[in-house]
Amino acid sequence: MPRGVTPRRPAKSGRHEGISHRGEKAQALPPTGRHKRSLSGSPHTLKIAKELALSMPKGGAALGPRKKNGYNPTAPERISEILKRLDQLYPDVTCALTHKDSWELLVATILSAQSTDVRVNMVTPLLFKKYPTVEEFAKLEPQQLEPDVRSTGFFRNKSKSVVGAARKIVNDFGGKVPENMVDLLTLPGVARKTANVVLGTWFGKAEGLVVDTHVHRISRRLELTKNDDPKNIEQDLMRVIPRERWILFAHQIIWHGRRLCLARSPQCVDCPLENTCHAEDKTWSTVEKHKGAKA
């Protein structure tokens, strides 16, 4: 066969495109319930991703025509395929924030802004041991809470939000975290993202769709939205993702952003979504890249 006719298979290391696999290997998560928050498991997500990627048809032939022939990124068959592959890779993932009730989840979510789940999970066990109930938080002044949450960043504003939310929950809602979007949004420090986390993860209610930094970035890369504002991104996703999938879809995308679709070096060569994705800044691609399809 003439030289150059057979395309080279990508190196598993990704070195041919400068892809780095340094750091912790991606891991698949075991099935988790509402109260179980294990982040470890076997087999590794990376191994599963490679097996799935090898089993997928290349070139996106099964996902509809290319852009120039009427490609529709939100076509039902494409959405269905994306959801199917996410289910295979992250079958039963849930929120990574450690919590035992709705109040603890609310506090952890407020503290997670501009911080990491790992950092928050280091802070909250001691915090909830020191102040075991929402009533205990309501008795505090924000300045008293600041030393306990300092390491999560923006500790002054977060302290005000947590104490303010506790007081309102005690005074207006009988000490119980509200179970609906309207009431949750009246709490200090609570916007739609936080409300959606609490409603979806604890109460199992899909009143909206969580849009964090990973969902924001990956939904744009997958061309599920062209918007850059979280509220508009949420509305776009709610139109194309079936409602019964809103909660799980957000968790799956968040884990995908942490495990494979990394912001600085997406592991495209190992990604089962690779031939459904036309992101402009892919590190390796078997399909046409679309200008503007990026975060």
Tab-separated table of C-alpha atoms in Angstrom:
chain	number	residue	atom	x	y	z
A	1	MET	CA	0.000	0.000	0.000
A	2	PRO	CA	1.423	3.424	-0.883
A	3	ARG	CA	2.933	5.242	2.006
A	4	GLY	CA	0.567	7.653	3.705
A	5	VAL	CA	-2.662	5.942	2.585
A	6	THR	CA	-3.374	4.243	5.906
A	7	PRO	CA	-4.105	6.852	8.590
A	8	ARG	CA	-2.084	6.518	11.746
A	9	ARG	CA	-3.864	5.472	14.894
A	10	PRO	CA	-3.405	7.996	17.679
A	11	ALA	CA	-0.884	7.140	20.327
A	12	LYS	CA	-2.605	6.127	23.530
A	13	SER	CA	-0.445	8.602	25.381
A	14	GLY	CA	-1.739	11.427	23.211
A	15	ARG	CA	1.829	12.614	22.615
A	16	HIS	CA	1.212	13.070	18.907
A	17	GLU	CA	-0.982	16.054	19.787
A	18	GLY	CA	0.830	17.209	22.879
A	19	ILE	CA	-1.825	15.786	25.206
A	20	SER	CA	-0.761	15.327	28.796
A	21	HIS	CA	-2.030	12.563	31.030
A	22	ARG	CA	-0.210	13.787	34.087
A	23	GLY	CA	-1.826	13.821	37.441
A	24	GLU	CA	-4.495	11.591	38.873
A	25	LYS	CA	-6.018	9.074	36.510
A	26	ALA	CA	-9.703	9.425	35.898
A	27	GLN	CA	-11.800	7.009	37.872
A	28	ALA	CA	-15.259	5.661	37.317
A	29	LEU	CA	-17.592	6.218	40.217
A	30	PRO	CA	-19.570	3.423	41.825
A	31	PRO	CA	-23.353	3.713	42.041
A	32	THR	CA	-24.215	6.149	44.796
A	33	GLY	CA	-27.378	6.887	46.704
A	34	ARG	CA	-28.492	10.183	48.192
A	35	HIS	CA	-26.463	9.694	51.358
A	36	LYS	CA	-23.436	7.915	49.887
A	37	ARG	CA	-20.727	10.198	48.553
A	38	SER	CA	-17.828	7.901	47.596
A	39	LEU	CA	-15.546	9.386	44.948
A	40	SER	CA	-13.408	6.324	44.358
A	41	GLY	CA	-14.045	3.128	42.487
A	42	SER	CA	-12.884	0.652	39.913
A	43	PRO	CA	-12.485	0.188	37.005
A	44	HIS	CA	-10.954	3.495	35.980
A	45	THR	CA	-13.056	5.916	33.962
A	46	LEU	CA	-10.206	6.241	31.493
A	47	LYS	CA	-10.257	2.504	30.785
A	48	ILE	CA	-14.028	2.572	30.272
A	49	ALA	CA	-13.715	5.615	28.045
A	50	LYS	CA	-11.165	3.899	25.812
A	51	GLU	CA	-13.338	0.792	25.476
A	52	LEU	CA	-16.377	2.889	24.589
A	53	ALA	CA	-14.417	5.060	22.184
A	54	LEU	CA	-13.140	2.015	20.312
A	55	SER	CA	-16.677	0.668	19.965
A	56	MET	CA	-18.096	3.898	18.515
A	57	PRO	CA	-18.300	4.537	14.773
A	58	LYS	CA	-15.839	7.193	13.672
A	59	GLY	CA	-16.681	10.236	11.619
A	60	GLY	CA	-20.099	10.852	13.148
A	61	ALA	CA	-21.897	9.105	10.304
A	62	ALA	CA	-24.672	7.892	12.586
A	63	LEU	CA	-25.240	11.313	14.086
A	64	GLY	CA	-26.671	13.168	11.125
A	65	PRO	CA	-25.170	15.147	8.243
A	66	ARG	CA	-22.262	17.523	8.600
A	67	LYS	CA	-22.747	21.230	9.121
A	68	LYS	CA	-22.645	22.138	5.444
A	69	ASN	CA	-25.382	19.574	4.715
A	70	GLY	CA	-27.777	20.791	7.398
A	71	TYR	CA	-26.072	19.577	10.562
A	72	ASN	CA	-28.269	20.238	13.588
A	73	PRO	CA	-26.386	20.048	16.906
A	74	THR	CA	-29.600	19.759	18.918
A	75	ALA	CA	-31.253	17.120	16.729
A	76	PRO	CA	-33.075	14.559	18.916
A	77	GLU	CA	-30.973	11.676	17.590
A	78	ARG	CA	-27.730	13.478	18.492
A	79	ILE	CA	-28.999	14.373	21.976
A	80	SER	CA	-30.081	10.769	22.469
A	81	GLU	CA	-26.649	9.491	21.456
A	82	ILE	CA	-24.865	11.891	23.804
A	83	LEU	CA	-27.087	10.838	26.707
A	84	LYS	CA	-26.543	7.164	25.900
A	85	ARG	CA	-22.774	7.518	25.998
A	86	LEU	CA	-22.870	9.558	29.203
A	87	ASP	CA	-24.960	6.793	30.783
A	88	GLN	CA	-22.360	4.215	29.829
A	89	LEU	CA	-19.508	6.276	31.228
A	90	TYR	CA	-21.166	7.776	34.330
A	91	PRO	CA	-24.176	5.561	35.062
A	92	ASP	CA	-25.166	6.772	38.532
A	93	VAL	CA	-23.078	9.775	39.570
A	94	THR	CA	-24.334	12.387	41.985
A	95	CYS	CA	-23.198	15.511	43.827
A	96	ALA	CA	-19.626	15.333	45.134
A	97	LEU	CA	-20.306	17.623	48.093
A	98	THR	CA	-20.420	15.698	51.385
A	99	HIS	CA	-23.715	16.218	53.225
A	100	LYS	CA	-26.240	14.430	55.419
A	101	ASP	CA	-29.298	16.634	54.956
A	102	SER	CA	-30.662	19.481	52.838
A	103	TRP	CA	-29.224	22.187	55.110
A	104	GLU	CA	-25.712	20.749	54.941
A	105	LEU	CA	-26.000	20.507	51.159
A	106	LEU	CA	-27.171	24.118	50.953
A	107	VAL	CA	-24.252	25.338	53.058
A	108	ALA	CA	-21.731	23.237	51.116
A	109	THR	CA	-23.053	24.553	47.808
A	110	ILE	CA	-22.817	28.165	48.971
A	111	LEU	CA	-19.232	27.552	50.107
A	112	SER	CA	-18.318	25.849	46.825
A	113	ALA	CA	-18.565	29.079	44.810
A	114	GLN	CA	-15.116	29.909	43.415
A	115	SER	CA	-13.734	26.947	45.353
A	116	THR	CA	-13.346	23.201	44.852
A	117	ASP	CA	-15.482	20.376	46.179
A	118	VAL	CA	-12.363	18.851	47.705
A	119	ARG	CA	-11.670	21.994	49.701
A	120	VAL	CA	-15.291	22.346	50.798
A	121	ASN	CA	-15.394	18.687	51.880
A	122	MET	CA	-12.379	19.377	54.080
A	123	VAL	CA	-14.117	22.304	55.763
A	124	THR	CA	-17.712	21.150	56.276
A	125	PRO	CA	-17.238	18.103	58.573
A	126	LEU	CA	-15.650	20.277	61.271
A	127	LEU	CA	-18.107	23.084	60.570
A	128	PHE	CA	-21.179	20.879	61.047
A	129	LYS	CA	-19.670	19.264	64.120
A	130	LYS	CA	-19.194	22.713	65.649
A	131	TYR	CA	-22.649	23.950	64.587
A	132	PRO	CA	-24.833	20.829	64.183
A	133	THR	CA	-28.169	22.501	63.334
A	134	VAL	CA	-29.510	25.359	61.252
A	135	GLU	CA	-30.627	26.988	64.513
A	136	GLU	CA	-27.008	27.058	65.712
A	137	PHE	CA	-25.962	28.857	62.524
A	138	ALA	CA	-28.829	31.327	62.914
A	139	LYS	CA	-27.495	32.394	66.336
A	140	LEU	CA	-24.102	33.364	64.908
A	141	GLU	CA	-22.822	36.685	63.685
A	142	PRO	CA	-21.126	36.385	60.266
A	143	GLN	CA	-17.780	37.392	61.776
A	144	GLN	CA	-17.895	34.351	64.046
A	145	LEU	CA	-18.170	32.034	61.066
A	146	GLU	CA	-15.413	33.623	58.995
A	147	PRO	CA	-12.448	31.715	60.508
A	148	ASP	CA	-14.192	28.386	59.873
A	149	VAL	CA	-14.770	29.011	56.153
A	150	ARG	CA	-11.775	31.221	55.347
A	151	SER	CA	-9.989	28.563	53.267
A	152	THR	CA	-12.894	28.338	50.784
A	153	GLY	CA	-12.277	31.911	49.612
A	154	PHE	CA	-14.571	34.957	49.670
A	155	PHE	CA	-15.177	34.001	53.285
A	156	ARG	CA	-16.778	37.272	54.362
A	157	ASN	CA	-19.527	37.158	51.760
A	158	LYS	CA	-20.023	33.427	52.256
A	159	SER	CA	-20.317	33.868	56.019
A	160	LYS	CA	-22.976	36.538	55.525
A	161	SER	CA	-24.866	34.296	53.105
A	162	VAL	CA	-24.788	31.201	55.322
A	163	VAL	CA	-25.848	33.038	58.467
A	164	GLY	CA	-28.475	35.021	56.551
A	165	ALA	CA	-29.885	31.865	54.972
A	166	ALA	CA	-30.009	30.132	58.365
A	167	ARG	CA	-31.896	33.021	59.957
A	168	LYS	CA	-34.442	33.189	57.155
A	169	ILE	CA	-34.984	29.418	57.192
A	170	VAL	CA	-35.553	29.507	60.971
A	171	ASN	CA	-37.762	32.627	60.942
A	172	ASP	CA	-39.751	32.089	57.741
A	173	PHE	CA	-39.699	28.352	57.026
A	174	GLY	CA	-39.841	26.694	60.426
A	175	GLY	CA	-36.214	25.607	60.352
A	176	LYS	CA	-36.643	23.537	57.180
A	177	VAL	CA	-34.965	24.197	53.834
A	178	PRO	CA	-37.677	25.114	51.277
A	179	GLU	CA	-38.484	22.513	48.639
A	180	ASN	CA	-39.340	24.863	45.777
A	181	MET	CA	-37.440	27.271	43.563
A	182	VAL	CA	-39.386	30.415	44.479
A	183	ASP	CA	-38.727	30.121	48.213
A	184	LEU	CA	-35.124	28.976	47.825
A	185	LEU	CA	-34.322	32.055	45.748
A	186	THR	CA	-35.383	34.269	48.656
A	187	LEU	CA	-32.479	32.939	50.769
A	188	PRO	CA	-29.317	35.059	50.950
A	189	GLY	CA	-26.539	33.669	48.774
A	190	VAL	CA	-28.866	31.420	46.779
A	191	ALA	CA	-29.208	31.797	42.994
A	192	ARG	CA	-30.571	29.294	40.493
A	193	LYS	CA	-27.470	27.107	40.415
A	194	THR	CA	-27.480	26.579	44.186
A	195	ALA	CA	-31.240	26.099	44.238
A	196	ASN	CA	-31.042	23.512	41.456
A	197	VAL	CA	-28.320	21.593	43.303
A	198	VAL	CA	-30.434	21.355	46.454
A	199	LEU	CA	-33.696	20.604	44.658
A	200	GLY	CA	-32.206	18.002	42.354
A	201	THR	CA	-29.700	16.257	44.603
A	202	TRP	CA	-31.646	16.179	47.861
A	203	PHE	CA	-35.310	16.534	46.965
A	204	GLY	CA	-35.153	14.848	43.544
A	205	LYS	CA	-37.039	17.724	41.934
A	206	ALA	CA	-36.147	18.870	38.420
A	207	GLU	CA	-37.259	22.493	38.457
A	208	GLY	CA	-34.197	23.558	36.517
A	209	LEU	CA	-30.775	22.409	35.386
A	210	VAL	CA	-27.515	23.091	37.230
A	211	VAL	CA	-25.145	25.273	35.197
A	212	ASP	CA	-21.738	25.359	36.842
A	213	THR	CA	-18.416	26.048	35.157
A	214	HIS	CA	-18.237	22.534	33.653
A	215	VAL	CA	-21.803	22.538	32.305
A	216	HIS	CA	-21.240	26.057	30.949
A	217	ARG	CA	-18.050	25.053	29.125
A	218	ILE	CA	-19.004	21.609	27.826
A	219	SER	CA	-22.516	22.528	26.666
A	220	ARG	CA	-20.938	25.220	24.489
A	221	ARG	CA	-18.282	22.816	23.186
A	222	LEU	CA	-21.035	20.334	22.283
A	223	GLU	CA	-22.992	23.153	20.576
A	224	LEU	CA	-26.014	22.635	22.822
A	225	THR	CA	-26.057	26.393	23.350
A	226	LYS	CA	-24.458	29.513	21.901
A	227	ASN	CA	-25.178	31.610	24.972
A	228	ASP	CA	-22.602	32.643	27.523
A	229	ASP	CA	-24.900	33.656	30.370
A	230	PRO	CA	-25.746	30.809	32.811
A	231	LYS	CA	-29.455	31.688	32.884
A	232	ASN	CA	-29.722	31.538	29.102
A	233	ILE	CA	-27.599	28.382	28.937
A	234	GLU	CA	-29.961	26.744	31.421
A	235	GLN	CA	-32.973	27.672	29.320
A	236	ASP	CA	-31.319	26.309	26.158
A	237	LEU	CA	-30.455	23.011	27.854
A	238	MET	CA	-33.933	22.667	29.329
A	239	ARG	CA	-35.337	22.879	25.803
A	240	VAL	CA	-33.210	20.053	24.367
A	241	ILE	CA	-32.564	17.716	27.328
A	242	PRO	CA	-35.594	15.671	28.461
A	243	ARG	CA	-36.826	16.872	31.853
A	244	GLU	CA	-36.419	13.458	33.439
A	245	ARG	CA	-32.705	13.720	32.598
A	246	TRP	CA	-32.008	17.242	33.894
A	247	ILE	CA	-30.627	16.161	37.281
A	248	LEU	CA	-28.472	13.259	36.099
A	249	PHE	CA	-27.309	15.058	32.941
A	250	ALA	CA	-25.857	17.938	34.965
A	251	HIS	CA	-24.016	15.548	37.287
A	252	GLN	CA	-22.680	13.564	34.319
A	253	ILE	CA	-21.389	16.653	32.534
A	254	ILE	CA	-19.761	17.912	35.737
A	255	TRP	CA	-17.940	14.590	36.204
A	256	HIS	CA	-17.004	14.539	32.518
A	257	GLY	CA	-15.453	17.980	32.927
A	258	ARG	CA	-13.398	16.729	35.845
A	259	ARG	CA	-12.338	13.397	34.379
A	260	LEU	CA	-11.886	13.770	30.622
A	261	CYS	CA	-13.023	17.097	29.146
A	262	LEU	CA	-10.532	19.136	31.134
A	263	ALA	CA	-10.564	22.883	30.579
A	264	ARG	CA	-6.875	23.274	29.733
A	265	SER	CA	-6.189	19.925	28.092
A	266	PRO	CA	-9.297	17.977	27.046
A	267	GLN	CA	-8.497	14.283	26.664
A	268	CYS	CA	-10.245	14.022	23.291
A	269	VAL	CA	-8.326	10.923	22.197
A	270	ASP	CA	-9.881	8.975	25.090
A	271	CYS	CA	-13.346	10.524	25.034
A	272	PRO	CA	-16.398	8.429	24.027
A	273	LEU	CA	-18.125	11.653	22.933
A	274	GLU	CA	-15.264	12.510	20.555
A	275	ASN	CA	-17.035	11.883	17.267
A	276	THR	CA	-20.161	13.712	18.443
A	277	CYS	CA	-18.099	16.776	19.341
A	278	HIS	CA	-16.990	19.417	16.840
A	279	ALA	CA	-15.355	21.775	19.339
A	280	GLU	CA	-12.972	24.264	17.780
A	281	ASP	CA	-10.262	23.651	20.379
A	282	LYS	CA	-10.237	19.840	20.416
A	283	THR	CA	-6.799	18.309	20.975
A	284	TRP	CA	-7.529	15.498	18.506
A	285	SER	CA	-10.451	14.931	16.161
A	286	THR	CA	-11.922	12.442	13.708
A	287	VAL	CA	-14.638	14.885	12.658
A	288	GLU	CA	-14.847	18.396	11.279
A	289	LYS	CA	-14.251	21.154	13.818
A	290	HIS	CA	-16.748	23.991	13.926
A	291	LYS	CA	-15.570	27.546	14.413
A	292	GLY	CA	-17.110	29.076	17.498
A	293	ALA	CA	-17.863	25.741	19.180
A	294	LYS	CA	-15.944	26.421	22.363
A	295	ALA	CA	-16.342	27.930	25.802
